[in-house]
Coordinates of C-alpha atoms and ligand atoms in Angstrom, one line a residue:
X1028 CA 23.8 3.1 -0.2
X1029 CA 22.2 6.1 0.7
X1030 CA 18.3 5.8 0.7
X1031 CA 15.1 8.2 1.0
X1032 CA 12.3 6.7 1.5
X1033 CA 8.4 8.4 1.8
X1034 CA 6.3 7.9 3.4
X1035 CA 8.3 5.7 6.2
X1036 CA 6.4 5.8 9.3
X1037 CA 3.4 4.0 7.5
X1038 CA 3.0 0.5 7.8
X1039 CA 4.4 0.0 4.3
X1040 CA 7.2 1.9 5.2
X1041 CA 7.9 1.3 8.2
X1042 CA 8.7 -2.9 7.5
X1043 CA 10.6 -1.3 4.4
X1044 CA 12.3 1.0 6.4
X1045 CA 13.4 -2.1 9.1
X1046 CA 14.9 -4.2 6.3
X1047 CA 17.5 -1.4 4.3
X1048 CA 18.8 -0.7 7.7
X1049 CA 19.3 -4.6 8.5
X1050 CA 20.5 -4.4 4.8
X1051 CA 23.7 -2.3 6.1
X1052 CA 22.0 1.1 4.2
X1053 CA 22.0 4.5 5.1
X1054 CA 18.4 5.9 5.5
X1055 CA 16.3 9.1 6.1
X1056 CA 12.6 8.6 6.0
X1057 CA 10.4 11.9 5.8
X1058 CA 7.2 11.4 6.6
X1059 CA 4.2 13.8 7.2
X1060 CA 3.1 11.5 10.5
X1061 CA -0.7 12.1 9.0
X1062 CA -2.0 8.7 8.3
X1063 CA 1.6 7.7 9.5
X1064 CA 2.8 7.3 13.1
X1065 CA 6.3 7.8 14.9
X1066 CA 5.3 4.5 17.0
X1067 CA 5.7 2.5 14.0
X1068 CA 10.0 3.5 13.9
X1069 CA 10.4 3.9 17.1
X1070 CA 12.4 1.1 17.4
X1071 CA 14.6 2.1 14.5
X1072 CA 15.4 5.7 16.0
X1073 CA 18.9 4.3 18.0
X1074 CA 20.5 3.2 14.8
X1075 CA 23.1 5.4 13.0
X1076 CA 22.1 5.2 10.1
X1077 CA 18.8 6.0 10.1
X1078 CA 17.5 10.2 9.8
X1079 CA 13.7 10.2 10.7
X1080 CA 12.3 14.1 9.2
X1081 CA 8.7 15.1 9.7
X1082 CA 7.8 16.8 6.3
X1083 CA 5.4 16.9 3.4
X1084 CA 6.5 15.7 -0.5
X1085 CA 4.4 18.6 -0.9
X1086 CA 7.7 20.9 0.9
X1087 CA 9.4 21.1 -2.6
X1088 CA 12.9 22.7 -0.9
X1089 CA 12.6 20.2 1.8
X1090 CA 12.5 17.2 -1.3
X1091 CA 14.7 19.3 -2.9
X1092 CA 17.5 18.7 -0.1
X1093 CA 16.7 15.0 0.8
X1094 CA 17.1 14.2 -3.0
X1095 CA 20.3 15.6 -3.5
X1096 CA 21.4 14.1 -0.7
X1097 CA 20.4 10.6 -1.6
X1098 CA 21.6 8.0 -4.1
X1099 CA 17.7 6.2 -4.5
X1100 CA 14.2 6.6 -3.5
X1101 CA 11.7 4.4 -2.4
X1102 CA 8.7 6.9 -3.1
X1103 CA 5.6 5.8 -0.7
X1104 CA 4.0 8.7 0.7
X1105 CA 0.3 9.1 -0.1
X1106 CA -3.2 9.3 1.3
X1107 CA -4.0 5.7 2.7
X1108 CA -7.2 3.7 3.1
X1109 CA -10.7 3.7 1.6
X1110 CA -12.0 5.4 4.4
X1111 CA -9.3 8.4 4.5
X1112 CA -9.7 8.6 0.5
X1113 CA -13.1 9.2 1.2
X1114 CA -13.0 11.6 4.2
X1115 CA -10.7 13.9 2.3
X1116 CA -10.8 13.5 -1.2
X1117 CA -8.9 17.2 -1.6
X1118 CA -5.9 16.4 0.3
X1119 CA -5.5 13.1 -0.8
X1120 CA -5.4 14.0 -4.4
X1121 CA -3.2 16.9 -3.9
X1122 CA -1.1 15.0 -1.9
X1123 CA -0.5 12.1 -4.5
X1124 CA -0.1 14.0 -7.8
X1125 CA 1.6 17.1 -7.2
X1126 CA 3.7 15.8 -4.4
X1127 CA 4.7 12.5 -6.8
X1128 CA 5.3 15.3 -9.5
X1129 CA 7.7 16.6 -7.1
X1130 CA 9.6 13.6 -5.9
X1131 CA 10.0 12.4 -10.0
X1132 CA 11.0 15.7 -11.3
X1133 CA 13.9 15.9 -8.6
X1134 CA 14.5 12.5 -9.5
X1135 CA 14.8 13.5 -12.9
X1136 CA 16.8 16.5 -12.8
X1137 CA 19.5 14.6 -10.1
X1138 CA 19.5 11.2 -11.7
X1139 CA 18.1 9.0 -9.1
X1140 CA 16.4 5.4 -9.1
X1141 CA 12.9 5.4 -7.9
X1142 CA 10.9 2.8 -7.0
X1143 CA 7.3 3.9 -6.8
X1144 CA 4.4 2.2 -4.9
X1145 CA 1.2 2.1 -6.8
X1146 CA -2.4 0.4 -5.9
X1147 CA -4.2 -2.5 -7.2
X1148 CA -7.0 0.8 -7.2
X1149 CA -6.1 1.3 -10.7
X1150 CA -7.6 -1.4 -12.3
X1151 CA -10.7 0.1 -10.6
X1152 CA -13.8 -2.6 -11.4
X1153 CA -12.5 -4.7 -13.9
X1154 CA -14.7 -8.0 -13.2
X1155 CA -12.1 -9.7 -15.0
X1156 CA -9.4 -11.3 -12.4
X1157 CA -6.9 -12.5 -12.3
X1158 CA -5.7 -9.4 -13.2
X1159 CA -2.7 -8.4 -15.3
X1160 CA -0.6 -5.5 -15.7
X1161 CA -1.6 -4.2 -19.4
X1162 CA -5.6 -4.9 -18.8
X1163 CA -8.3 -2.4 -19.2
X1164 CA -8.8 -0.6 -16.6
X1165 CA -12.6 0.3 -15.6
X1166 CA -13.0 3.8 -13.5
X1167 CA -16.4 4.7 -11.8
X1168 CA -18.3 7.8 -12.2
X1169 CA -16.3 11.1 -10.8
X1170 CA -19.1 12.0 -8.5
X1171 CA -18.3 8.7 -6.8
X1172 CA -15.0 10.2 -4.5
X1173 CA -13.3 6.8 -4.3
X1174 CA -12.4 6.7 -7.8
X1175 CA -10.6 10.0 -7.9
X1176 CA -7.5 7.8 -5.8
X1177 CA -7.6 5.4 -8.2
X1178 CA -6.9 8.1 -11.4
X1179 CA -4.6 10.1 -9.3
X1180 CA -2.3 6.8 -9.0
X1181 CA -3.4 5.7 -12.8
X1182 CA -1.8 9.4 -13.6
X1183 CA 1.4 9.2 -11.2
X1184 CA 1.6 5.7 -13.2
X1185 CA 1.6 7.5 -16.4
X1186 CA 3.9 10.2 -15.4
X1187 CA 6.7 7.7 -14.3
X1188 CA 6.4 5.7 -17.4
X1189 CA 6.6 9.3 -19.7
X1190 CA 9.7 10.1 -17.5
X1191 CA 11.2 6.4 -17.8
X1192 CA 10.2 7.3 -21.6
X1193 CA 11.5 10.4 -22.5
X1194 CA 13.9 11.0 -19.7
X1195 CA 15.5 7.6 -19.5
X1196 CA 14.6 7.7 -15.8
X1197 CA 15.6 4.6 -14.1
X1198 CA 11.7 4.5 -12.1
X1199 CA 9.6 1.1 -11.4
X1200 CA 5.9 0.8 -10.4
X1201 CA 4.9 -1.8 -7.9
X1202 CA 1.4 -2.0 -8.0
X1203 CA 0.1 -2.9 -4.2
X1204 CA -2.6 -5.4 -3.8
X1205 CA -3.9 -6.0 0.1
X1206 CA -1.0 -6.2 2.0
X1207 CA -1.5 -7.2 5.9
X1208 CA 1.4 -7.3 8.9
X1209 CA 1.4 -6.2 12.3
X1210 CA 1.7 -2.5 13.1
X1211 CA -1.4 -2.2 9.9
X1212 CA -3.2 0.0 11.5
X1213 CA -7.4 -0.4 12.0
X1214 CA -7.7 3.5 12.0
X1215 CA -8.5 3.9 8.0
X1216 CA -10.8 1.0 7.1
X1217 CA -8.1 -1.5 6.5
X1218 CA -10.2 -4.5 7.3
X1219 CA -8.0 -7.3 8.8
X1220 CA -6.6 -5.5 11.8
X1221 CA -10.6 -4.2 12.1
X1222 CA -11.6 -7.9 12.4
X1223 CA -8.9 -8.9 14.8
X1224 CA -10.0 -6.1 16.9
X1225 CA -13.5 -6.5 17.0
X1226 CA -12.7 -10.0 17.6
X1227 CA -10.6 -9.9 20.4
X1228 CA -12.6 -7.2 22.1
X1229 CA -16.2 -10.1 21.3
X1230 CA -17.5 -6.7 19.6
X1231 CA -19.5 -7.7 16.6
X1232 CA -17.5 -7.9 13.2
X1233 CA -18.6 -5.8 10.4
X1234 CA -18.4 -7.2 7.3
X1235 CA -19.8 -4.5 4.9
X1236 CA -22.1 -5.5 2.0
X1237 CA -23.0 -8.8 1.6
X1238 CA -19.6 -10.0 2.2
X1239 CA -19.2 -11.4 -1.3
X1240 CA -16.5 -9.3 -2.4
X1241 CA -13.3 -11.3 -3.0
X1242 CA -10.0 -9.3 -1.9
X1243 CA -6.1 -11.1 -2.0
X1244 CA -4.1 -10.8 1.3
X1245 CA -0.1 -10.8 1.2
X1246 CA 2.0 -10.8 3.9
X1247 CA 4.1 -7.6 4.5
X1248 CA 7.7 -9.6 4.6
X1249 CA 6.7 -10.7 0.9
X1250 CA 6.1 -7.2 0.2
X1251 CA 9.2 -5.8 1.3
X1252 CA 11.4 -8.3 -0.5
X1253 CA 9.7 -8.2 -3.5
X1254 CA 9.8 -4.3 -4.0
X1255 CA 13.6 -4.3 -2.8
X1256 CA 14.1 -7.1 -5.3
X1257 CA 12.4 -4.6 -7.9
X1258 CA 14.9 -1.5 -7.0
X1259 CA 17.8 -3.8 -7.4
X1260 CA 17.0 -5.3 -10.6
X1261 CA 18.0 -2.6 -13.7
X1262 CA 15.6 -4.7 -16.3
X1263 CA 12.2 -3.7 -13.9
X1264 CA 12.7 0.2 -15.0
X1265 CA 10.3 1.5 -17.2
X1266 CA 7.9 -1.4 -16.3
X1267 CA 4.5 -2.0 -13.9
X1268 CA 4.2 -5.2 -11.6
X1269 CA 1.7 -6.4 -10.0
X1270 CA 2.7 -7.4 -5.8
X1271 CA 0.2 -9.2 -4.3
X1272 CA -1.0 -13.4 -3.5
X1273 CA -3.1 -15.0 -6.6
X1274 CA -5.0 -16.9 -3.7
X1275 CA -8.1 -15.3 -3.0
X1276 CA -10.9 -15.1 -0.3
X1277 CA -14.5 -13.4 0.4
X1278 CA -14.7 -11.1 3.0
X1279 CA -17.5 -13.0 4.9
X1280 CA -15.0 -15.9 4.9
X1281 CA -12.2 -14.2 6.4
X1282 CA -14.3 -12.8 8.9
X1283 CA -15.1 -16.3 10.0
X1284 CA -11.6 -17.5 9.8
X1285 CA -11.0 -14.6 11.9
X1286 CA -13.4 -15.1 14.7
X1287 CA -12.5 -18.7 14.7
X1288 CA -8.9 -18.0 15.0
X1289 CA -9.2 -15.5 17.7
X1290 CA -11.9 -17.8 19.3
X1291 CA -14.5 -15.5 19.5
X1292 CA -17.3 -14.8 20.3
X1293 CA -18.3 -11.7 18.3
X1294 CA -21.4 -12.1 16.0
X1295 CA -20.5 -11.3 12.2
X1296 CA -23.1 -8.5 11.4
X1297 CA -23.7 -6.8 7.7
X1298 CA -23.3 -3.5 7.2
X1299 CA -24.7 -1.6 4.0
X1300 CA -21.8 0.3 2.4
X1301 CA -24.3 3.8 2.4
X1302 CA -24.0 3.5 6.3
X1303 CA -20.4 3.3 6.1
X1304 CA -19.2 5.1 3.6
X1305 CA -22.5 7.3 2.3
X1306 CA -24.9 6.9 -0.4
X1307 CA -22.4 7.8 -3.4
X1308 CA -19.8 4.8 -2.6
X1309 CA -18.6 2.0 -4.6
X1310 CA -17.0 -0.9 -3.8
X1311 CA -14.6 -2.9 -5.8
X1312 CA -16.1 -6.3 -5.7
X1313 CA -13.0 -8.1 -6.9
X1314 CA -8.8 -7.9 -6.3
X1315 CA -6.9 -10.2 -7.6
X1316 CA -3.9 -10.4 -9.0
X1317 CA -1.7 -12.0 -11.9
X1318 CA 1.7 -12.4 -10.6
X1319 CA 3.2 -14.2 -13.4
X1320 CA 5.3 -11.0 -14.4
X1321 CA 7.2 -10.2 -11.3
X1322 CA 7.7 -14.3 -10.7
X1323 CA 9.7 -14.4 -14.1
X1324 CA 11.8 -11.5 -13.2
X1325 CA 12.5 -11.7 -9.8
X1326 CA 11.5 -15.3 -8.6
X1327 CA 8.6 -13.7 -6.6
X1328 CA 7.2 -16.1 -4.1
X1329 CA 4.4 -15.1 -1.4
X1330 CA 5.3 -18.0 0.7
X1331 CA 3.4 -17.0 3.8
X1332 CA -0.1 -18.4 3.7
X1333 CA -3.0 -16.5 5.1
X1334 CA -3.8 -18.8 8.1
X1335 CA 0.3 -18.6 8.8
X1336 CA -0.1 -14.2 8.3
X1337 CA -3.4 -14.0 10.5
X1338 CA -2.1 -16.1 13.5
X1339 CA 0.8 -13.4 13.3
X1340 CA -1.3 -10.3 12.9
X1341 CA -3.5 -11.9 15.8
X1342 CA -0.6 -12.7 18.3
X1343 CA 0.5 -8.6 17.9
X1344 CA -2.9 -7.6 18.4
X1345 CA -3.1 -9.9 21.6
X1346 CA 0.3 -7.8 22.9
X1347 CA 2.0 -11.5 22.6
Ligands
UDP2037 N1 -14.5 -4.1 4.9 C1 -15.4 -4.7 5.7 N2 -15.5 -4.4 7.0 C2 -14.6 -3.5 7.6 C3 -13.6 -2.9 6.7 C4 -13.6 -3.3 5.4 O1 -16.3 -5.5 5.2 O2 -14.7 -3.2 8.8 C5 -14.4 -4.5 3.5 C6 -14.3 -3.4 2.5 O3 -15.6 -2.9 2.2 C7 -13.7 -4.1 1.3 C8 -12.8 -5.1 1.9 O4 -13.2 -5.3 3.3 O5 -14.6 -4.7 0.5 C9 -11.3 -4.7 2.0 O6 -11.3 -3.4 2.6 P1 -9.9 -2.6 2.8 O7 -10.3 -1.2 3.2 O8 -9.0 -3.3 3.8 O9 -9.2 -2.7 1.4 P2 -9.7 -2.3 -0.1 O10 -11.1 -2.0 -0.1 O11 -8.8 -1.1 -0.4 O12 -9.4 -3.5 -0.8

């Protein structure tokens, strides 16, 4: 089949990108290389069947092309991590609803599937976890910059489900808890490949807060599979599902799991969020999801434990 996929030179995208090509598809990723990196496919770039195009969703004759040309979309492309949300609110807003506009109007208009990757952002801070798919979701105050990712994925959300509506566009919604892999950058806040760094290097690890926020890791493998297993699977369109692990953890903990792992001997320091992030940030203090819905349909099954996923993450930091 012939695939376009956004946002492909992410670390998302890139793992995605790895497994249609084993897969036997055909595949052009577009990617704008900001938060993205060529690094990341390099290793993909000898295979026929793969078309690497550096571009915006934004460039709507570009999207305009690459849909036409494609048979499905895997639609990723958007401003990553907290700390790039916050460094460029503008851009990243602009970026995820009128270039998501883009990619589900062409969709529309050409009659192609879409899978599209949402965040566990959108349930904003519910206190309530586990949590599930239809639950209340609890937004922060709009002079607090962090919360305007989480509406501009609520909205993309409610566009796809008004075009899945009214259009009968064949469009699913993964929403992303904390996924972690090698090649997850440390560059935007993402905080397991910060650990293993500051680890590794015995540079103090900075746990921000008091460390009592509770977050959900999955393995990227379990990612892929389970939004592939979305695409293929017609009674998903229309419908939100949560990916993530129900297992949870503090982030204090997994800093010490970390610096034990990577036998270390960095000192855990706490860091006030204002120092991080300024004075008008919010964290949310929990993430976790209800997976039930996606196990019923597809047989989701995070296998890979978080012990099993950081002694991976670790070894690829090491260079082993
Ligand atoms: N975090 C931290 N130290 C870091 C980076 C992140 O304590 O060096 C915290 C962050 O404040 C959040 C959690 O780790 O509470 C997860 O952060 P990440 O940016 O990876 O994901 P998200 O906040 O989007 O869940």
């Amino acid at each position: 089949m012939k695939i376009l996929l956004t946002g492909g030179a992410g670390f998302v995208g890139s793992h995605l990108a790895e497994s249609l090509l084993n897969d036997g598809h055909e595949l052009t990723v577009v990617d704008n290389l900001i938060t993205g990196s060529k690094e990341n496919i390099k290793h993909l770039e000898d295979k026929a069947e793969f078309r690497f195009i550096e571009g915006s969703i934004l460039d709507y004759k570009l999207m305009l092309k690459l849909v036409t040309e494609c048979e499905c979309i895997y639609h990723l492309a958007a401003a990553v991590g907290v700390k790039f949300v916050i460094d460029n609110p503008l851009d990243s807003l602009i970026t995820n609803v009128r270039g998501t506009e883009i990619i589900f109007e062409l969709a529309h208009i050409f009659h192609k599937k879409v899978f599209f990757a949402s965040s566990s952002e959108v349930y904003g801070k519910d206190a309530d976890v586990p949590f599930s798919e239809d639950d209340d979701r609890i937004m922060g105050s709009v002079s607090k910059s962090r919360w305007g990712y989480a509406f501009s994925k609520g909205f993309d959300e409610f566009l796809a489900i008004a075009y899945a509506q009214e259009k009968k566009l064949p469009i699913v919604i993964g929403r992303l808890f904390n996924i972690c892999g090698p090649r997850q950058s440390h560059n935007y806040g993402m905080v397991i490949p910060r650990f293993v760094e500051q680890a590794l290097k015995n540079q103090p690890i900075t746990v921000y807060g008091d460390g009592q926020q509770i977050r959900s890791f999955t393995y990227i493998d379990n990612v892929v599979k389970a939004i592939k297993s979305l695409m293929d699977n017609p009674q998903a369109y229309g419908q939100i599902f949560n990916i993530g692990n129900s297992n949870f953890i503090s982030i204090g903990e997994i800093a010490q799991k970390i610096k034990q792992l990577c036998h270390s001997n960095s000192e855990i320091t706490y860091i006030p969020y204002s120092q991080v992030y300024g004075e008008n940030f919010e964290d949310m203090f929990y993430r976790v999801p209800d997976t039930s819905k996606i196990e019923k349909l597809t047989g989701f099954n995070p296998s890979i434990d978080l012990d099993e996923m950081l002694k991976i993450i670790i070894n690829y930091h090491r260079g082993s």
